Short mmCIF file of C-alpha atoms and ligand atoms in Angstrom, two decimals:
data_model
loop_
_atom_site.label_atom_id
_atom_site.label_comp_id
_atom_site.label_asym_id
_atom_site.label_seq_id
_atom_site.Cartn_x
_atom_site.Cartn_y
_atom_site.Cartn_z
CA UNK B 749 77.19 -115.64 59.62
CA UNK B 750 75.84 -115.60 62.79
CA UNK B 751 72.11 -116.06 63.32
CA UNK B 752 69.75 -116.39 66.37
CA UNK B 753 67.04 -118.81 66.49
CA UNK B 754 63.91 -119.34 68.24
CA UNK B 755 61.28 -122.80 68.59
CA UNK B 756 58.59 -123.26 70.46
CA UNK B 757 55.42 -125.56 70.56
CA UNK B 758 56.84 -128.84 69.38
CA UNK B 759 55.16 -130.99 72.05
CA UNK B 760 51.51 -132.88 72.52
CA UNK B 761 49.86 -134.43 75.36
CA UNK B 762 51.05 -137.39 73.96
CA UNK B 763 54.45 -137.03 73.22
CA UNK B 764 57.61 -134.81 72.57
CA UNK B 765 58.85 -131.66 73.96
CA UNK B 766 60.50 -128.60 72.62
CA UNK B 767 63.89 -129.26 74.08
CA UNK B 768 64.18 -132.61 72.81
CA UNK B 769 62.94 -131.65 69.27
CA UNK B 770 66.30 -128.53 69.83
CA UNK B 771 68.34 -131.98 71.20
CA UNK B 772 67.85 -133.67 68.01
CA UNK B 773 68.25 -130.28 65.75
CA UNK B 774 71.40 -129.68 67.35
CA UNK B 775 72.71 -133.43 66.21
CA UNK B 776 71.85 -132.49 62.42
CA UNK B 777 73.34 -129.37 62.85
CA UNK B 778 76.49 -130.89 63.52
CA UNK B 779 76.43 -133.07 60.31
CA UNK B 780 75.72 -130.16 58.21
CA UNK B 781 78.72 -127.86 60.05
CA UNK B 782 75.92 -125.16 61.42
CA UNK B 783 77.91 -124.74 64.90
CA UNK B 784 75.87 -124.17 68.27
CA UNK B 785 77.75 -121.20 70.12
CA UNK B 786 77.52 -120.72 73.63
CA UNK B 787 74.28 -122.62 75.57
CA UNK B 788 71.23 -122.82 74.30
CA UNK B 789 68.50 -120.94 76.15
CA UNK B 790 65.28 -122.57 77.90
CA UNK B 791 63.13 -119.19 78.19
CA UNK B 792 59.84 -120.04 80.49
CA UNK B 793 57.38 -117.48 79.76
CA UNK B 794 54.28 -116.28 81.15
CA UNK B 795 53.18 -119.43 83.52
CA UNK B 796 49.59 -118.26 83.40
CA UNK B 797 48.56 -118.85 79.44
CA UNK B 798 45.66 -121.04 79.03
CA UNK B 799 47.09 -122.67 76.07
CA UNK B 800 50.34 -123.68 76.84
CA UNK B 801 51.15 -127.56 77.31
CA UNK B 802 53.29 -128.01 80.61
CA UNK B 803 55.49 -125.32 81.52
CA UNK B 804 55.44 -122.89 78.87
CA UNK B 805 59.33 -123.33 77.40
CA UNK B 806 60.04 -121.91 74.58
CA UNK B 807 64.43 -122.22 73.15
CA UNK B 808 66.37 -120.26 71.49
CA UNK B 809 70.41 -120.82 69.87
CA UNK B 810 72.73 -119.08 68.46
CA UNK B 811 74.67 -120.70 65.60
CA UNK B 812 77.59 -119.76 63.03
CA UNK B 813 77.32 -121.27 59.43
CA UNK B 814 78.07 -120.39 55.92
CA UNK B 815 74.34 -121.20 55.01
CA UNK B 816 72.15 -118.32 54.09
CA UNK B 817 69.20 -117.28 56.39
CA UNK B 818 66.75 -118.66 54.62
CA UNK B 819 68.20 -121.94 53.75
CA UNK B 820 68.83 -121.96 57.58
CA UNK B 821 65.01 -121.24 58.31
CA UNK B 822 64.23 -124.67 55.93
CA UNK B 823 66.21 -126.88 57.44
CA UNK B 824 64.98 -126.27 60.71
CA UNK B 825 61.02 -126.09 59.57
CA UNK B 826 60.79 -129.11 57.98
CA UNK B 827 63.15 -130.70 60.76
CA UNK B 828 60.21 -129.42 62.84
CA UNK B 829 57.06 -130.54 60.80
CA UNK B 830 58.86 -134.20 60.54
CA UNK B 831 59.15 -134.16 64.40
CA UNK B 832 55.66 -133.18 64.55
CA UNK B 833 54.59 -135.29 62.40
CA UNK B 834 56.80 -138.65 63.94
CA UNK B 835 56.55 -138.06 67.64
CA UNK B 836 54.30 -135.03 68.82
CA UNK B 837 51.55 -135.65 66.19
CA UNK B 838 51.30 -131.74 67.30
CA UNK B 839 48.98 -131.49 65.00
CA UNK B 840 46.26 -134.03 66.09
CA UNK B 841 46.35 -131.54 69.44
CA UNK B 842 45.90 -128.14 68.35
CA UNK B 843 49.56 -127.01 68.92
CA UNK B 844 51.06 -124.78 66.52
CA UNK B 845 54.46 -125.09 65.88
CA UNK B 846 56.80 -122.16 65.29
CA UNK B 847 60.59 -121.48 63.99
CA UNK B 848 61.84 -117.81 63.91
CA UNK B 849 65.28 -116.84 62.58
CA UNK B 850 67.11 -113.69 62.42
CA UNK B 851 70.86 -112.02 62.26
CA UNK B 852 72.05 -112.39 65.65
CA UNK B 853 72.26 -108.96 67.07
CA UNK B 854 70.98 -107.34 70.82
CA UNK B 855 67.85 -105.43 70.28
CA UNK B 856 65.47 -103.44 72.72
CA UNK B 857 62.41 -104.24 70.84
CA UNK B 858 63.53 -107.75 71.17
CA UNK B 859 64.10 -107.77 74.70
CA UNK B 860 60.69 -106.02 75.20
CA UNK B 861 59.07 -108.81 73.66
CA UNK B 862 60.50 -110.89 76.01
CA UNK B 863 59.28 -109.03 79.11
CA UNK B 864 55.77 -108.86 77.63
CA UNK B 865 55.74 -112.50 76.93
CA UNK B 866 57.35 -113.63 80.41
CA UNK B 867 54.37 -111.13 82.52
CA UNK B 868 51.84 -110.95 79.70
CA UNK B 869 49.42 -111.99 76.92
CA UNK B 870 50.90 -111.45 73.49
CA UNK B 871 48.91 -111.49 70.08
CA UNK B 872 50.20 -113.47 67.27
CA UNK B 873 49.07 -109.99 65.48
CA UNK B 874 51.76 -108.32 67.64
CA UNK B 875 55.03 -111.00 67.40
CA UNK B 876 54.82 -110.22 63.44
CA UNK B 877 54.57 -106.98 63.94
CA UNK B 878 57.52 -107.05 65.88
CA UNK B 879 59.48 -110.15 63.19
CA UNK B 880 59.00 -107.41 60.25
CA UNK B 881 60.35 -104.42 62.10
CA UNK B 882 63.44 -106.44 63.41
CA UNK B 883 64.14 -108.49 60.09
CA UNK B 884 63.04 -111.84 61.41
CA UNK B 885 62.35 -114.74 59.32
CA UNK B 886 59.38 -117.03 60.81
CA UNK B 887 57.82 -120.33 60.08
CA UNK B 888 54.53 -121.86 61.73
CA UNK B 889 51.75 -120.69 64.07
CA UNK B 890 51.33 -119.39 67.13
CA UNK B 891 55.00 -120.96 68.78
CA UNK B 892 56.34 -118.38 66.81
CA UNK B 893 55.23 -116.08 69.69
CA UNK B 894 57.59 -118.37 71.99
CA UNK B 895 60.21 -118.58 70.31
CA UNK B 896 60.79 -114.73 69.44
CA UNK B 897 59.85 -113.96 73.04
CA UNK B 898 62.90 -115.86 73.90
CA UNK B 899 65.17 -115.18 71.06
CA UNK B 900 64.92 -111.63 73.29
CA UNK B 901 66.17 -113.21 76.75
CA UNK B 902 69.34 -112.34 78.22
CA UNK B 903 71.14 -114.96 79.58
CA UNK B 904 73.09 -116.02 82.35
CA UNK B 905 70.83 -116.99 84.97
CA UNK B 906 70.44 -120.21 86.12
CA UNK B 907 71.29 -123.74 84.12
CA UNK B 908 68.83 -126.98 83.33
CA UNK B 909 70.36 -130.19 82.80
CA UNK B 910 67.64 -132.39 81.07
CA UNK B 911 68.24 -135.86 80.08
CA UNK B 912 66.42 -137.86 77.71
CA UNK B 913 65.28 -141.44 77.57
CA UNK B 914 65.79 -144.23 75.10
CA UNK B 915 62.94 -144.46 72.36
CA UNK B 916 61.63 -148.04 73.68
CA UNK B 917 61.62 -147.03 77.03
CA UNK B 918 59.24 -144.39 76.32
CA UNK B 919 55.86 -145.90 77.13
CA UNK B 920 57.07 -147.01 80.68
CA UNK B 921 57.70 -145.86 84.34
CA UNK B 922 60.93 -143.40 84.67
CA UNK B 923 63.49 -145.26 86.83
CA UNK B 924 65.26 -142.40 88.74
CA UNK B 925 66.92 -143.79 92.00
CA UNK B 926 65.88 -140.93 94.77
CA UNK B 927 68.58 -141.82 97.16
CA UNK B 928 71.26 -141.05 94.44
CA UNK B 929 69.45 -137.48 93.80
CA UNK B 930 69.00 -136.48 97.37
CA UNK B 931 73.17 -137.13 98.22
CA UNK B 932 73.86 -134.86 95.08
CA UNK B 933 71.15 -132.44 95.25
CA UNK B 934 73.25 -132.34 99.18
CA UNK B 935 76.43 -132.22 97.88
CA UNK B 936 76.04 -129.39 95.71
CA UNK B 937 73.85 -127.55 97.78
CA UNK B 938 73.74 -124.26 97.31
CA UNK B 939 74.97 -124.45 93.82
CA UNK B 940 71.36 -126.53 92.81
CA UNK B 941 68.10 -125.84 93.85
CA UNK B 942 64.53 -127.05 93.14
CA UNK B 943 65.60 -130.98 92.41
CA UNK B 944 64.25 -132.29 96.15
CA UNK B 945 61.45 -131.58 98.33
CA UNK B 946 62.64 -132.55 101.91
CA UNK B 947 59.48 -132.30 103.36
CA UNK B 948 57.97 -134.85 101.54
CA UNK B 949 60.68 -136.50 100.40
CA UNK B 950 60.10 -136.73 96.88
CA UNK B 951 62.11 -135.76 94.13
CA UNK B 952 61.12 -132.89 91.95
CA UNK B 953 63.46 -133.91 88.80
CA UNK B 954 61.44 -136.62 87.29
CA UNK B 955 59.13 -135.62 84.74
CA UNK B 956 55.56 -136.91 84.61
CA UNK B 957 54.54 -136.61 80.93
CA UNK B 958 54.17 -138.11 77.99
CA UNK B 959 57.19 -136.29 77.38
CA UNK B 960 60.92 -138.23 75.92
CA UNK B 961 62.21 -136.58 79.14
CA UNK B 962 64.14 -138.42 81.84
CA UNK B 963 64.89 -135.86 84.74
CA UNK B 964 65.97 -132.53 84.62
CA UNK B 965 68.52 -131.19 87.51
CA UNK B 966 68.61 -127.05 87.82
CA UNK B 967 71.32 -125.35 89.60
CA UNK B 968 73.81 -122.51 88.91
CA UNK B 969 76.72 -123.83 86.91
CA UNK B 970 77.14 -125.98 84.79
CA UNK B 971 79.72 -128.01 85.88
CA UNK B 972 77.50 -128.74 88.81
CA UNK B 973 75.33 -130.23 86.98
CA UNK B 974 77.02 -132.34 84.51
CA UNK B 975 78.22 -134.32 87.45
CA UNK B 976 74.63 -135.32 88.23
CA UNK B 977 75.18 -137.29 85.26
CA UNK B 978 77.71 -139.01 87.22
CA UNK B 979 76.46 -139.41 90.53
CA UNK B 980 72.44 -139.80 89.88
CA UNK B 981 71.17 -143.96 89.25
CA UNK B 982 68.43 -143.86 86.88
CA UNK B 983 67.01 -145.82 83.64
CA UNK B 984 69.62 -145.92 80.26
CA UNK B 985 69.72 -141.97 79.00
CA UNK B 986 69.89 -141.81 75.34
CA UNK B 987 71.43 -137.79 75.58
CA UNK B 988 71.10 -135.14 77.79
CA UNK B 989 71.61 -131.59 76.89
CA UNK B 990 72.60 -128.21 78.90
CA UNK B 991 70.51 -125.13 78.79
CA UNK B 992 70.85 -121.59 80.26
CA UNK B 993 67.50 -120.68 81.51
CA UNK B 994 65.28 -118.13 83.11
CA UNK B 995 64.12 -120.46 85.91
CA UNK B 996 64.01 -119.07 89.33
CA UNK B 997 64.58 -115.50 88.35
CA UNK B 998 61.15 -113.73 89.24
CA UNK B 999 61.10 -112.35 85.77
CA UNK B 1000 57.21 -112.88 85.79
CA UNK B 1001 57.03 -110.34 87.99
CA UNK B 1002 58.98 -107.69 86.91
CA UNK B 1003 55.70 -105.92 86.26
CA UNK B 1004 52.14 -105.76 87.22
CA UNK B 1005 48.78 -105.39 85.69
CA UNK B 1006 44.62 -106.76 86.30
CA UNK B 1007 44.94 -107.90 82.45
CA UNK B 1008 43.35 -111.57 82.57
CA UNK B 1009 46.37 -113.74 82.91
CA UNK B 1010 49.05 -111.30 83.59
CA UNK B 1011 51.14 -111.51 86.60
CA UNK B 1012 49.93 -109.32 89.77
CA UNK B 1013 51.98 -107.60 92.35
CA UNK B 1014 50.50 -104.87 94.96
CA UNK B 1015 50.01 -104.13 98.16
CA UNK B 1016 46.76 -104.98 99.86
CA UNK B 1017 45.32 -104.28 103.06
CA UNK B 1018 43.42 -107.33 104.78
CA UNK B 1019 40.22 -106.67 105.85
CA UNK B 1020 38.34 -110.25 106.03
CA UNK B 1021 40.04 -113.69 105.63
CA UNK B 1022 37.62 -116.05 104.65
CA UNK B 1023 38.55 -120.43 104.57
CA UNK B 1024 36.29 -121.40 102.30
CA UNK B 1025 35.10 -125.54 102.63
CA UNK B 1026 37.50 -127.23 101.00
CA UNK B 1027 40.63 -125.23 102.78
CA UNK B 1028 41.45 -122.47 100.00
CA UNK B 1029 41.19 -118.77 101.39
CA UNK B 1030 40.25 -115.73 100.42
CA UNK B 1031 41.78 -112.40 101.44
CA UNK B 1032 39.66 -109.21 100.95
CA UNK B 1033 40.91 -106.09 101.08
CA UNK B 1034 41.94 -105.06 97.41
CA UNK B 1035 39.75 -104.57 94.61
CA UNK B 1036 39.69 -108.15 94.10
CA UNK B 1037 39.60 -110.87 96.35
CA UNK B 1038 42.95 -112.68 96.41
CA UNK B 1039 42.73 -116.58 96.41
CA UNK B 1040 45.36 -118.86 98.31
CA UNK B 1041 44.91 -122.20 97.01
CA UNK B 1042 45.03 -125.39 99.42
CA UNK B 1043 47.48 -127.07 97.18
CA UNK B 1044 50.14 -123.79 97.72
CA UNK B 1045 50.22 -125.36 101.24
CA UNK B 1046 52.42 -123.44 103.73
CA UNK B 1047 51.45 -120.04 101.95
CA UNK B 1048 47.85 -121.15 102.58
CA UNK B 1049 48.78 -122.00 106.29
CA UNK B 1050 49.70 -118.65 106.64
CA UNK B 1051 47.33 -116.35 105.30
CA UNK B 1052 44.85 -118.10 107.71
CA UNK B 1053 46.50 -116.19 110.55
CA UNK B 1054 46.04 -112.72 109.08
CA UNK B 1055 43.92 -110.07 111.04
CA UNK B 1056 42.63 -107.13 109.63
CA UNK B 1057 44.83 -104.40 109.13
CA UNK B 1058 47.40 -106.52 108.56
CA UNK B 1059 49.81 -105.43 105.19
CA UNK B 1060 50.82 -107.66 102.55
CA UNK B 1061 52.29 -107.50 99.14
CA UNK B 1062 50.80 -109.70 97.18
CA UNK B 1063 52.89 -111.97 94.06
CA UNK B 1064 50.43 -114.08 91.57
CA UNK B 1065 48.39 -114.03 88.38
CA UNK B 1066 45.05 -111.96 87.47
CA UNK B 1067 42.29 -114.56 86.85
CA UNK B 1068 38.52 -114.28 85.25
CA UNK B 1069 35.87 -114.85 87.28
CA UNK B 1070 32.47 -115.62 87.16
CA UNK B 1071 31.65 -114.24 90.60
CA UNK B 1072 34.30 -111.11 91.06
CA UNK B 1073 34.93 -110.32 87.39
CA UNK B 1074 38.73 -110.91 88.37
CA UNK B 1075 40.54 -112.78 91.22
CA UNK B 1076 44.24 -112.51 91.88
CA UNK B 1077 45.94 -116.59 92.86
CA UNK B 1078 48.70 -115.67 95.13
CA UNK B 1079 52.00 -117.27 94.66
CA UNK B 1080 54.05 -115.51 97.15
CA UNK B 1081 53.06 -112.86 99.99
CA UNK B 1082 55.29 -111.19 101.87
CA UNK B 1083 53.79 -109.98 105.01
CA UNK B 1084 54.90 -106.45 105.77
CA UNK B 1085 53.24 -105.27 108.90
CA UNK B 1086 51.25 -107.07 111.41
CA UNK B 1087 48.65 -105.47 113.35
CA UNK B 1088 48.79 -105.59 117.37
CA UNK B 1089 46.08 -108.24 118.03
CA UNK B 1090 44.60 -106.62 121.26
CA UNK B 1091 42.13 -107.68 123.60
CA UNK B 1092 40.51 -106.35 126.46
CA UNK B 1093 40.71 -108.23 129.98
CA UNK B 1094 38.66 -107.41 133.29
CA UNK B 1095 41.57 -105.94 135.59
CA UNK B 1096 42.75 -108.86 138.88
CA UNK B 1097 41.47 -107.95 142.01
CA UNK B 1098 43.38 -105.09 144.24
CA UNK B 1099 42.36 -106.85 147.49
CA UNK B 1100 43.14 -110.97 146.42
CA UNK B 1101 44.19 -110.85 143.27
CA UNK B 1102 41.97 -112.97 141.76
CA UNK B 1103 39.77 -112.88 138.68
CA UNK B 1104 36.96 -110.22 137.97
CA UNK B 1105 33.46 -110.21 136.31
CA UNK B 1106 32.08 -106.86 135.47
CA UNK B 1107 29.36 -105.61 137.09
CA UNK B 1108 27.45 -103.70 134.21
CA UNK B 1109 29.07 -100.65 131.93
CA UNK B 1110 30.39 -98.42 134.35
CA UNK B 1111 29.76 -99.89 137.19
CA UNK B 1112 32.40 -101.86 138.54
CA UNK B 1113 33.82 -105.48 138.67
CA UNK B 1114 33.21 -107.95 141.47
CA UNK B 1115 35.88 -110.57 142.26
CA UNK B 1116 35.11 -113.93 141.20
CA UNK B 1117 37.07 -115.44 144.69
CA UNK B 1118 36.55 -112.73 147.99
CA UNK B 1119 33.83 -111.35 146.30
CA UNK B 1120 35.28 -107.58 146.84
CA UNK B 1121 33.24 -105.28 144.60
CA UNK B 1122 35.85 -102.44 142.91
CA UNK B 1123 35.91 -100.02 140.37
CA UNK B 1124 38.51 -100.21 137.48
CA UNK B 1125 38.96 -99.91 133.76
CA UNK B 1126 39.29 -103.12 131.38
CA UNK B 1127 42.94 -103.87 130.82
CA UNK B 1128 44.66 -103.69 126.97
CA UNK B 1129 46.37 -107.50 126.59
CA UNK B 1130 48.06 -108.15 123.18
CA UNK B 1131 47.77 -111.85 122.25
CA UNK B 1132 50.76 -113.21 120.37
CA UNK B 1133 50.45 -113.31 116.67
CA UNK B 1134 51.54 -116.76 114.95
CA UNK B 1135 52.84 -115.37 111.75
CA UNK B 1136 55.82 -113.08 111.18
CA UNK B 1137 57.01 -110.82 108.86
CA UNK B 1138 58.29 -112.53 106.11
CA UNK B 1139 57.97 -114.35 102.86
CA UNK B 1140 55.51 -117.18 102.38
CA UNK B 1141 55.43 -118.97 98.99
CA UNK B 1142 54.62 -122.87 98.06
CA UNK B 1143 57.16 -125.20 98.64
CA UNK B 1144 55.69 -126.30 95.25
CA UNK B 1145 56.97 -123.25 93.16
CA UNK B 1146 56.53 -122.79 89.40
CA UNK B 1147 60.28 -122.59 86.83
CA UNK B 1148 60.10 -118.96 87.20
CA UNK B 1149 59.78 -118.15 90.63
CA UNK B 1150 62.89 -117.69 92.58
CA UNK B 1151 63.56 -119.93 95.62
CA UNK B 1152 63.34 -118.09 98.80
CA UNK B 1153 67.09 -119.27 99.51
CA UNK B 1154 68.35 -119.13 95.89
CA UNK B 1155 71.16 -116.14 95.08
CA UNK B 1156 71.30 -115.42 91.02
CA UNK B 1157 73.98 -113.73 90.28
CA UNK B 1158 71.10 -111.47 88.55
CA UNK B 1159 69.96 -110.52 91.82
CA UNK B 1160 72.56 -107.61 92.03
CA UNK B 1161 71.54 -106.42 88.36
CA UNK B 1162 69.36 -102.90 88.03
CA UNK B 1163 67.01 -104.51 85.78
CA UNK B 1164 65.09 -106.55 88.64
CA UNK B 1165 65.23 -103.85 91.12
P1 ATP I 928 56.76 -127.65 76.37
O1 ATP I 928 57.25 -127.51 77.78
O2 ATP I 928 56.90 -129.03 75.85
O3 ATP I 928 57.36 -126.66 75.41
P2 ATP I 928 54.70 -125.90 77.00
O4 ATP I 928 53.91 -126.01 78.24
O5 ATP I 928 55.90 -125.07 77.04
O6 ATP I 928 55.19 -127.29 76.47
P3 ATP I 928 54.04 -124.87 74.50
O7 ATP I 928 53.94 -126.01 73.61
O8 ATP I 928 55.31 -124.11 74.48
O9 ATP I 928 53.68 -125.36 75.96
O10 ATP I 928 52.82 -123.91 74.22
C1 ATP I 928 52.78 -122.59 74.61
C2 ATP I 928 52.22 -121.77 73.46
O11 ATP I 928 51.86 -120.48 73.95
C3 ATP I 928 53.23 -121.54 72.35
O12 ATP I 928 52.55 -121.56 71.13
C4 ATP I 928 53.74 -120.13 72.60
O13 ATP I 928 54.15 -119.45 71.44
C5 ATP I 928 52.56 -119.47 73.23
N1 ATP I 928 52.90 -118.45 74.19
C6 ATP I 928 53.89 -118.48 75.11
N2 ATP I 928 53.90 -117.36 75.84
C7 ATP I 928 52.88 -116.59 75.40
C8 ATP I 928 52.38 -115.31 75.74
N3 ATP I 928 52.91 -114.61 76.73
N4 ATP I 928 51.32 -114.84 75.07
C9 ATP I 928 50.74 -115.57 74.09
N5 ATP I 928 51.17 -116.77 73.70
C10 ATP I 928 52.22 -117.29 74.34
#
């Protein structure tokens, strides 16, 4: 038999993480002959839920065994509450755990449920709804929203490489050597992406939680990656694993809606920039003010040279607010037509040359060196804009977001047209 299998919400502030929880399954699964086909799948869904720990992950498998389904669905629950119990203490946090099983088939209503978990808010209400008209098997709280959302995800996008760290060397600094990233990360450009930021030289693998993880390299094949394992100095790894994954595809913006913490994307027309203390901007011109955070940095640069009239189109999250009722946080703009920026000059002097002061409306200029009083009109001078057309987007970009360099080999598909 061949069944599909979704977890999500395995993790705490203070320890574990869903993919290492699917790193350890996958070891029992081997003792018990319940064979892992193909990659297993890191799905990032909707970056903009309040709830979620880190980066919203949620994994899904597919396996072959002789085991029944719901057999299957045992072994992997209480796999789950002992790994909640022994290293996220998930519990203690308020996370909800969640297992979902069913017989591995492709399924609209499925995919669906992906989309509206990867742009939207999803009620645990609606996932069952959606378990009992597919046949799917579920265990747990609210990760079971995860982990069907990504049991839905077609794959082939991009790959993760994440390595994890002994148990003892848990409670100390990661030990990644940054000169042994950036030379791979170069070597295999443009086959990786998102692992260095040259600008400030840092390196964007390590993670920073309380997490088991080590690093976690992204890039398009796999190969690629497995010979960071090689190449990359770091602390003693005690496994790593591969993963297919969503990251970098823009699926988070395959649609659009004002719904509190869905993702945004329209067109808006600037009509006031305001830089508020503190350096974040607001752009008015849509129904809601659109907010450009400091911390996006070159995105924020930009918008600060935008004149109204100017056209953008406008990538980010719906937000509540106090003040507007809803404000849109911009993750990407791409600026799509740029106003002349025109001002008007006295006109040079016919007799000299030189500069002129007007004399009044409508009555003349005077110039300021022979003194020669003329009449004229004011001349039209366009001052250079310092923006382009273009994309803008933070150099410090979430999983989903696509790369401004980075080719998928979804890019050519008709579903993200
Ligand atoms: P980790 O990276 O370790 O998995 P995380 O940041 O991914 O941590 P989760 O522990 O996965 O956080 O928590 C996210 C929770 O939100 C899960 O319970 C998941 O089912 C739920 N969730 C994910 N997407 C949505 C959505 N679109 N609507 C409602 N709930 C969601």
């Amino acid at each position: 038999m061949r069944y599909i299998i979704g977890v999500d919400d395995h993790d705490s502030p203070v320890g574990g993480c869903t993919t290492h929880f699917s790193w350890l399954l996958f070891r029992e699964f081997e003792k018990i002959q319940v064979k892992l086909e193909g990659y297993p799948r890191l799905t990032r869904l909707n970056p903009n839920i309040p709830w979620k720990t880190r980066g919203n992950a949620s994994i899904s498998f597919v396996v072959e065994t002789e085991r029944d389904m719901d057999e299957l669905l045992d072994i992997v629950w209480n796999l789950s509450l002992d790994y909640i119990e022994n290293i996220s203490k998930g519990y203690n946090y308020k996370r909800s755990p969640g297992v979902a099983i069913m017989n591995f088939r492709h399924d609209p209503l499925l995919e669906h449920i992906y989309w509206k978990a990867v742009t939207d808010v999803v009620t645990r209400e609606y996932a069952v709804k959606i378990s009992e008209k597919l046949g799917i098997k579920t265990k747990g709280g609210r990760g079971i929203i995860g982990a069907i959302a990504s049991m839905g995800f077609k794959t082939g996008i991009t790959y993760e490489l994440l390595t994890y760290r002994r148990r003892e060397n848990w409670n100390s600094p990661r030990r990644v050597d940054f000169n042994t990233v950036m030379n791979y990360d170069l070597a295999f450009f443009p086959y990786v992406y998102a692992n260095v930021d040259y600008v400030s030289k840092e390196q964007l693998i390590v993670s920073h939680g309380n997490d088991p993880v080590l690093y976690g390299l992204r890039g398009l094949k796999p190969s690629v990656l497995l010979e960071g394992l090689k190449l990359i100095r770091s602390e003693d790894v005690e496994g790593y694993q591969l993963f297919e994954t969503n990251q970098g595809s823009d699926h988070h913006f395959k649609t659009s809606s004002l719904k509190p913490y869905s993702s945004f994307v329209g067109d808006v027309t600037i009509k006031k920039v305001n830089v508020m203390r503190g350096g974040d901007c607001m752009l008015f011109g849509y129904k809601f003010p659109v907010i450009v955070y400091k911390e996006t940095g070159e995105l924020n640069q930009a918008v600060r040279y935008l004149l109204p009239g100017d056209a953008i189109k406008v990538y980010g999250a719906a937000k509540p607010s106090a003040e507007y009722g809803l404000v849109i946080e911009a993750e990407r703009i791409d600026i799509t037509e740029l106003k002349p920026d025109q001002m008007y000059i006295n006109p040079r002097c016919p007799l000299c040359g030189g500069s002129s002061e007007s004399l009044g409306r409508n009555k003349g200029f005077r110039c300021r060196k022979c003194r020669n009083k003329f009449k004229g009109n004011k001349i039209i001078q366009e001052r250079p804009r310092s923006v382009t057309i273009g994309v803008y987007q933070t150099r410090k970009y979430r999983h989903l977001t696509k790369p401004i360099f980075l080719e998928t080999i979804y890019d050519s598909k008709e579903d993200l047209k």
